[in-house]
PDB file of C-alpha atoms in Angstrom:
ATOM      1  CA  MET A   1     137.041 109.934 128.060  1.00 94.00           C
ATOM      2  CA  LYS A   2     140.717 110.821 127.770  1.00 98.00           C
ATOM      3  CA  THR A   3     142.705 108.890 125.165  1.00 98.00           C
ATOM      4  CA  LEU A   4     146.395 108.145 124.797  1.00 98.00           C
ATOM      5  CA  VAL A   5     147.704 106.984 121.419  1.00 98.00           C
ATOM      6  CA  GLY A   6     150.938 105.006 121.349  1.00 98.00           C
ATOM      7  CA  LEU A   7     152.582 106.077 118.123  1.00 98.00           C
ATOM      8  CA  GLY A   8     155.549 104.387 116.445  1.00 98.00           C
ATOM      9  CA  ILE A   9     157.794 106.860 114.627  1.00 98.00           C
ATOM     10  CA  GLY A  10     160.061 104.272 113.033  1.00 97.00           C
ATOM     11  CA  PRO A  11     163.854 103.826 113.167  1.00 97.00           C
ATOM     12  CA  GLY A  12     164.969 107.425 112.786  1.00 96.00           C
ATOM     13  CA  ASP A  13     164.383 108.859 109.315  1.00 97.00           C
ATOM     14  CA  PRO A  14     161.447 111.315 109.567  1.00 96.00           C
ATOM     15  CA  GLU A  15     160.320 110.210 106.096  1.00 96.00           C
ATOM     16  CA  LEU A  16     159.764 106.687 107.449  1.00 97.00           C
ATOM     17  CA  ILE A  17     157.011 107.943 109.752  1.00 98.00           C
ATOM     18  CA  THR A  18     153.668 106.759 108.397  1.00 98.00           C
ATOM     19  CA  LEU A  19     151.040 109.138 107.059  1.00 98.00           C
ATOM     20  CA  LYS A  20     148.621 107.952 109.749  1.00 98.00           C
ATOM     21  CA  ALA A  21     151.193 108.797 112.427  1.00 98.00           C
ATOM     22  CA  ILE A  22     151.759 112.277 110.995  1.00 98.00           C
ATOM     23  CA  ASN A  23     148.022 112.960 110.900  1.00 98.00           C
ATOM     24  CA  GLN A  24     147.724 111.816 114.506  1.00 98.00           C
ATOM     25  CA  MET A  25     150.471 114.162 115.682  1.00 98.00           C
ATOM     26  CA  LYS A  26     148.853 117.077 113.876  1.00 96.00           C
ATOM     27  CA  SER A  27     145.360 116.431 115.226  1.00 97.00           C
ATOM     28  CA  CYS A  28     145.989 115.501 118.874  1.00 98.00           C
ATOM     29  CA  ASP A  29     145.788 117.901 121.801  1.00 98.00           C
ATOM     30  CA  CYS A  30     149.192 117.110 123.311  1.00 98.00           C
ATOM     31  CA  VAL A  31     152.296 115.145 122.327  1.00 98.00           C
ATOM     32  CA  PHE A  32     154.252 113.274 125.002  1.00 98.00           C
ATOM     33  CA  VAL A  33     157.862 112.334 124.252  1.00 97.00           C
ATOM     34  CA  PRO A  34     160.276 110.097 126.188  1.00 94.00           C
ATOM     35  CA  LYS A  35     163.501 111.774 127.285  1.00 90.00           C
ATOM     36  CA  ASN A  36     166.760 110.011 128.145  1.00 82.00           C
ATOM     37  CA  LYS A  37     168.682 112.223 130.557  1.00 75.00           C
ATOM     38  CA  ASN A  38     169.263 115.433 128.556  1.00 74.00           C
ATOM     39  CA  ASP A  39     167.537 114.876 125.237  1.00 83.00           C
ATOM     40  CA  SER A  40     164.634 113.275 123.424  1.00 92.00           C
ATOM     41  CA  LEU A  41     165.588 111.476 120.226  1.00 93.00           C
ATOM     42  CA  ALA A  42     161.913 110.825 119.495  1.00 95.00           C
ATOM     43  CA  ARG A  43     161.196 114.556 119.638  1.00 96.00           C
ATOM     44  CA  THR A  44     164.117 115.292 117.315  1.00 95.00           C
ATOM     45  CA  ILE A  45     162.996 112.706 114.760  1.00 96.00           C
ATOM     46  CA  ALA A  46     159.369 113.880 114.784  1.00 97.00           C
ATOM     47  CA  SER A  47     160.207 117.614 114.929  1.00 96.00           C
ATOM     48  CA  PRO A  48     159.137 118.323 111.299  1.00 95.00           C
ATOM     49  CA  TYR A  49     155.589 117.408 112.338  1.00 96.00           C
ATOM     50  CA  LEU A  50     155.433 119.039 115.774  1.00 96.00           C
ATOM     51  CA  GLU A  51     155.381 122.714 114.848  1.00 94.00           C
ATOM     52  CA  GLY A  52     152.852 124.544 116.993  1.00 94.00           C
ATOM     53  CA  LYS A  53     152.083 121.469 119.126  1.00 96.00           C
ATOM     54  CA  ARG A  54     152.072 121.333 122.904  1.00 97.00           C
ATOM     55  CA  VAL A  55     154.885 118.900 123.759  1.00 97.00           C
ATOM     56  CA  VAL A  56     155.530 117.403 127.205  1.00 97.00           C
ATOM     57  CA  GLU A  57     158.747 115.488 127.916  1.00 96.00           C
ATOM     58  CA  LEU A  58     158.699 112.435 130.192  1.00 95.00           C
ATOM     59  CA  SER A  59     161.980 111.171 131.625  1.00 90.00           C
ATOM     60  CA  PHE A  60     162.897 107.482 131.252  1.00 85.00           C
ATOM     61  CA  PRO A  61     166.702 107.082 131.578  1.00 74.00           C
ATOM     62  CA  MET A  62     168.031 104.109 129.615  1.00 68.00           C
ATOM     63  CA  GLY A  63     169.350 101.201 131.658  1.00 63.00           C
ATOM     64  CA  GLU A  64     167.496 102.110 134.851  1.00 67.00           C
ATOM     65  CA  ASP A  65     164.482 100.643 136.646  1.00 75.00           C
ATOM     66  CA  ASN A  66     161.785 103.069 135.533  1.00 82.00           C
ATOM     67  CA  GLN A  67     158.726 101.438 137.108  1.00 89.00           C
ATOM     68  CA  GLU A  68     158.029 104.345 139.431  1.00 92.00           C
ATOM     69  CA  ARG A  69     158.613 106.768 136.547  1.00 92.00           C
ATOM     70  CA  TYR A  70     155.920 104.987 134.524  1.00 93.00           C
ATOM     71  CA  VAL A  71     153.474 105.579 137.360  1.00 95.00           C
ATOM     72  CA  GLN A  72     154.477 109.238 137.619  1.00 95.00           C
ATOM     73  CA  ALA A  73     154.347 109.686 133.829  1.00 96.00           C
ATOM     74  CA  ALA A  74     150.824 108.273 133.725  1.00 97.00           C
ATOM     75  CA  GLN A  75     149.803 110.825 136.342  1.00 97.00           C
ATOM     76  CA  VAL A  76     151.380 113.633 134.297  1.00 97.00           C
ATOM     77  CA  ILE A  77     149.488 112.497 131.201  1.00 98.00           C
ATOM     78  CA  ASP A  78     146.259 112.389 133.185  1.00 98.00           C
ATOM     79  CA  SER A  79     146.824 115.916 134.484  1.00 98.00           C
ATOM     80  CA  GLU A  80     147.775 117.323 131.051  1.00 98.00           C
ATOM     81  CA  LEU A  81     144.657 116.036 129.280  1.00 98.00           C
ATOM     82  CA  ASP A  82     141.146 117.326 129.823  1.00 97.00           C
ATOM     83  CA  ASP A  83     138.144 115.044 129.400  1.00 96.00           C
ATOM     84  CA  ASP A  84     137.642 114.037 125.760  1.00 96.00           C
ATOM     85  CA  GLN A  85     141.144 115.177 124.809  1.00 98.00           C
ATOM     86  CA  THR A  86     143.702 112.971 123.062  1.00 98.00           C
ATOM     87  CA  GLY A  87     147.397 112.702 123.790  1.00 98.00           C
ATOM     88  CA  THR A  88     150.038 111.020 121.656  1.00 98.00           C
ATOM     89  CA  PHE A  89     153.079 109.235 123.060  1.00 98.00           C
ATOM     90  CA  LEU A  90     155.965 108.917 120.613  1.00 98.00           C
ATOM     91  CA  THR A  91     158.179 105.846 120.605  1.00 97.00           C
ATOM     92  CA  LEU A  92     161.006 104.735 118.346  1.00 96.00           C
ATOM     93  CA  GLY A  93     160.229 101.788 116.110  1.00 97.00           C
ATOM     94  CA  ASP A  94     156.928 100.148 117.004  1.00 98.00           C
ATOM     95  CA  PRO A  95     154.996 100.667 120.275  1.00 98.00           C
ATOM     96  CA  MET A  96     154.455  96.928 120.766  1.00 97.00           C
ATOM     97  CA  LEU A  97     158.080  95.794 120.414  1.00 96.00           C
ATOM     98  CA  TYR A  98     160.461  96.269 123.367  1.00 94.00           C
ATOM     99  CA  SER A  99     158.931  99.672 123.938  1.00 93.00           C
ATOM    100  CA  THR A 100     158.582 102.017 126.900  1.00 92.00           C
ATOM    101  CA  PHE A 101     154.991 102.498 125.816  1.00 96.00           C
ATOM    102  CA  VAL A 102     154.020  98.949 126.845  1.00 96.00           C
ATOM    103  CA  TYR A 103     154.772  99.731 130.497  1.00 95.00           C
ATOM    104  CA  LEU A 104     153.251 103.202 130.330  1.00 96.00           C
ATOM    105  CA  MET A 105     150.086 101.815 128.724  1.00 97.00           C
ATOM    106  CA  ARG A 106     149.443  99.588 131.727  1.00 97.00           C
ATOM    107  CA  GLU A 107     149.663 102.541 134.099  1.00 97.00           C
ATOM    108  CA  VAL A 108     147.417 104.918 132.125  1.00 98.00           C
ATOM    109  CA  GLN A 109     144.792 102.197 131.784  1.00 98.00           C
ATOM    110  CA  LYS A 110     144.680 102.000 135.591  1.00 97.00           C
ATOM    111  CA  LEU A 111     143.651 105.661 135.477  1.00 97.00           C
ATOM    112  CA  LYS A 112     140.772 104.839 133.087  1.00 97.00           C
ATOM    113  CA  ILE A 113     142.478 106.491 130.124  1.00 98.00           C
ATOM    114  CA  SER A 114     141.566 104.854 126.826  1.00 98.00           C
ATOM    115  CA  VAL A 115     144.480 103.566 124.731  1.00 98.00           C
ATOM    116  CA  SER A 116     144.951 103.039 121.005  1.00 98.00           C
ATOM    117  CA  ILE A 117     148.064 102.216 118.992  1.00 98.00           C
ATOM    118  CA  ILE A 118     149.524 103.233 115.631  1.00 98.00           C
ATOM    119  CA  PRO A 119     152.297 100.862 114.535  1.00 98.00           C
ATOM    120  CA  GLY A 120     155.657 101.967 113.206  1.00 98.00           C
ATOM    121  CA  ILE A 121     158.503 100.560 111.127  1.00 98.00           C
ATOM    122  CA  THR A 122     160.910  98.546 113.273  1.00 97.00           C
ATOM    123  CA  SER A 123     164.673  98.975 113.241  1.00 97.00           C
ATOM    124  CA  TYR A 124     165.271  95.451 111.973  1.00 97.00           C
ATOM    125  CA  HIS A 125     162.872  95.877 109.056  1.00 97.00           C
ATOM    126  CA  ALA A 126     164.649  99.111 108.140  1.00 97.00           C
ATOM    127  CA  ALA A 127     168.035  97.390 108.515  1.00 98.00           C
ATOM    128  CA  ALA A 128     166.991  94.513 106.254  1.00 97.00           C
ATOM    129  CA  ALA A 129     166.058  97.073 103.605  1.00 97.00           C
ATOM    130  CA  VAL A 130     169.390  98.889 103.932  1.00 97.00           C
ATOM    131  CA  LEU A 131     171.322  95.620 103.800  1.00 96.00           C
ATOM    132  CA  LYS A 132     169.159  94.281 100.943  1.00 96.00           C
ATOM    133  CA  GLU A 133     168.959  91.094 102.994  1.00 94.00           C
ATOM    134  CA  PRO A 134     165.588  89.307 103.368  1.00 96.00           C
ATOM    135  CA  LEU A 135     164.737  88.412 106.938  1.00 97.00           C
ATOM    136  CA  THR A 136     163.007  85.232 105.804  1.00 96.00           C
ATOM    137  CA  ILE A 137     161.915  83.472 102.682  1.00 95.00           C
ATOM    138  CA  ARG A 138     159.492  80.573 102.362  1.00 94.00           C
ATOM    139  CA  ASN A 139     159.903  77.849 105.025  1.00 95.00           C
ATOM    140  CA  GLU A 140     162.507  79.858 106.978  1.00 96.00           C
ATOM    141  CA  SER A 141     162.210  81.125 110.553  1.00 97.00           C
ATOM    142  CA  VAL A 142     163.388  84.333 112.233  1.00 97.00           C
ATOM    143  CA  TYR A 143     164.389  84.954 115.855  1.00 98.00           C
ATOM    144  CA  VAL A 144     164.093  88.502 117.250  1.00 98.00           C
ATOM    145  CA  VAL A 145     165.714  89.059 120.636  1.00 97.00           C
ATOM    146  CA  ASP A 146     166.760  91.963 122.827  1.00 93.00           C
ATOM    147  CA  GLY A 147     170.316  91.973 124.151  1.00 88.00           C
ATOM    148  CA  SER A 148     171.167  88.263 124.494  1.00 91.00           C
ATOM    149  CA  VAL A 149     170.762  85.014 122.597  1.00 96.00           C
ATOM    150  CA  ASP A 150     169.325  81.642 123.629  1.00 97.00           C
ATOM    151  CA  GLU A 151     171.408  78.903 122.003  1.00 97.00           C
ATOM    152  CA  ASN A 152     168.544  76.391 122.085  1.00 97.00           C
ATOM    153  CA  ILE A 153     166.568  78.708 119.820  1.00 97.00           C
ATOM    154  CA  LEU A 154     169.628  79.709 117.825  1.00 96.00           C
ATOM    155  CA  SER A 155     170.208  76.107 116.812  1.00 95.00           C
ATOM    156  CA  ARG A 156     166.790  75.911 115.125  1.00 96.00           C
ATOM    157  CA  VAL A 157     166.368  79.197 113.233  1.00 98.00           C
ATOM    158  CA  ASP A 158     167.591  80.607 109.922  1.00 98.00           C
ATOM    159  CA  THR A 159     167.791  84.326 110.704  1.00 98.00           C
ATOM    160  CA  VAL A 160     168.555  86.182 113.944  1.00 98.00           C
ATOM    161  CA  CYS A 161     167.903  89.850 114.743  1.00 98.00           C
ATOM    162  CA  VAL A 162     169.654  90.952 117.934  1.00 98.00           C
ATOM    163  CA  LEU A 163     168.550  94.388 119.112  1.00 97.00           C
ATOM    164  CA  LYS A 164     170.750  96.469 121.441  1.00 94.00           C
ATOM    165  CA  PRO A 165     173.583  93.906 121.484  1.00 96.00           C
ATOM    166  CA  THR A 166     176.407  96.071 122.841  1.00 93.00           C
ATOM    167  CA  LYS A 167     176.451  94.865 126.475  1.00 92.00           C
ATOM    168  CA  LYS A 168     177.110  91.251 125.439  1.00 95.00           C
ATOM    169  CA  MET A 169     178.621  91.813 122.012  1.00 97.00           C
ATOM    170  CA  GLU A 170     181.568  89.438 122.261  1.00 97.00           C
ATOM    171  CA  GLU A 171     179.421  86.634 123.682  1.00 97.00           C
ATOM    172  CA  ILE A 172     176.777  87.124 120.990  1.00 98.00           C
ATOM    173  CA  LEU A 173     179.280  87.066 118.123  1.00 98.00           C
ATOM    174  CA  THR A 174     180.876  83.909 119.513  1.00 98.00           C
ATOM    175  CA  GLN A 175     177.475  82.228 119.715  1.00 98.00           C
ATOM    176  CA  LEU A 176     176.606  83.233 116.158  1.00 98.00           C
ATOM    177  CA  GLU A 177     179.922  81.896 114.870  1.00 98.00           C
ATOM    178  CA  LYS A 178     179.416  78.642 116.793  1.00 97.00           C
ATOM    179  CA  PHE A 179     176.135  78.020 114.985  1.00 97.00           C
ATOM    180  CA  ARG A 180     177.485  79.063 111.560  1.00 97.00           C
ATOM    181  CA  PHE A 181     175.784  82.420 111.174  1.00 98.00           C
ATOM    182  CA  GLN A 182     177.161  85.194 109.016  1.00 97.00           C
ATOM    183  CA  TYR A 183     176.438  88.480 110.784  1.00 98.00           C
ATOM    184  CA  MET A 184     176.108  92.147 109.875  1.00 98.00           C
ATOM    185  CA  TYR A 185     176.100  94.962 112.417  1.00 98.00           C
ATOM    186  CA  ILE A 186     174.232  98.187 111.722  1.00 98.00           C
ATOM    187  CA  LYS A 187     174.348 101.319 113.852  1.00 97.00           C
ATOM    188  CA  ARG A 188     171.843 104.184 113.778  1.00 96.00           C
ATOM    189  CA  CYS A 189     169.894 102.685 110.891  1.00 97.00           C
ATOM    190  CA  SER A 190     168.293 105.410 108.684  1.00 96.00           C
ATOM    191  CA  GLN A 191     169.804 108.142 110.895  1.00 94.00           C
ATOM    192  CA  ALA A 192     172.813 110.417 110.571  1.00 91.00           C
ATOM    193  CA  GLY A 193     175.866 108.358 111.455  1.00 91.00           C
ATOM    194  CA  GLU A 194     174.500 105.115 110.022  1.00 96.00           C
ATOM    195  CA  MET A 195     177.242 102.506 109.805  1.00 97.00           C
ATOM    196  CA  ILE A 196     177.398  98.906 108.603  1.00 98.00           C
ATOM    197  CA  LEU A 197     180.166  96.559 109.802  1.00 98.00           C
ATOM    198  CA  THR A 198     180.861  92.884 109.121  1.00 97.00           C
ATOM    199  CA  HIS A 199     184.263  92.245 110.740  1.00 97.00           C
ATOM    200  CA  ARG A 200     184.301  90.969 114.314  1.00 97.00           C
ATOM    201  CA  GLU A 201     187.053  93.221 115.664  1.00 97.00           C
ATOM    202  CA  GLU A 202     185.481  96.367 114.220  1.00 97.00           C
ATOM    203  CA  ILE A 203     182.077  95.418 115.636  1.00 97.00           C
ATOM    204  CA  LEU A 204     183.555  94.839 119.095  1.00 97.00           C
ATOM    205  CA  GLN A 205     184.743  98.459 119.173  1.00 96.00           C
ATOM    206  CA  GLU A 206     181.192  99.770 118.815  1.00 94.00           C
ATOM    207  CA  LYS A 207     179.137 100.743 121.889  1.00 91.00           C
ATOM    208  CA  ASP A 208     176.169 102.564 120.377  1.00 93.00           C
ATOM    209  CA  TYR A 209     172.877 101.712 122.105  1.00 89.00           C
ATOM    210  CA  LEU A 210     170.893 102.198 118.886  1.00 92.00           C
ATOM    211  CA  SER A 211     172.384  99.266 117.038  1.00 97.00           C
ATOM    212  CA  LEU A 212     171.467  95.753 115.984  1.00 98.00           C
ATOM    213  CA  ILE A 213     172.818  92.612 114.385  1.00 98.00           C
ATOM    214  CA  ILE A 214     171.205  90.677 111.572  1.00 98.00           C
ATOM    215  CA  ALA A 215     172.648  87.195 111.104  1.00 98.00           C
ATOM    216  CA  LYS A 216     171.891  84.539 108.498  1.00 97.00           C
ATOM    217  CA  ARG A 217     172.795  80.872 108.745  1.00 95.00           C
ATOM    218  CA  THR A 218     175.360  79.875 106.138  1.00 91.00           C
TER     219      THR A 218
END
């Protein structure tokens, strides 16, 4: 049976890729990487471990409805793998958290391709380490959300991690201030160009897709 492994390569620093992930890339028959328009950040991050590997790029433009592309990508994976071969699909962060792989997994399973998963370090765990700010301590709660914030939940939690906040940045900051959260913005965590900001006006100038906010109730 053909197998596809969803592999998390972490937030961007190649040294934050797990040993299990590196071994998987080295041993598999083919590596599949997501591409956004003209480039593949996942391929760039994992490049130290891809020497001599057969690599196939699959296009998933950010911000678009990619449902048909998931179907087509599953068919490409099926055609690239022979019976009993293993492919590896690289994804930033962790494959089970707001990941392209979740949608692709459903399509390859329809084609009777076996699936397994190797977790990766998430961006908000890496950011907490950079900021030296615990996400939670005993008896606290944490809210992880993608792109927008629910005030009903916000009113009850101690820590908030907002991934990809740029489209609604002003609204999100206003909500956090309303509920007495102190926030920190981090761009390109563990990558070249990493930046940490805490002032509202500076944060509002930022438009980088690979960014997040960690906020703690004061």
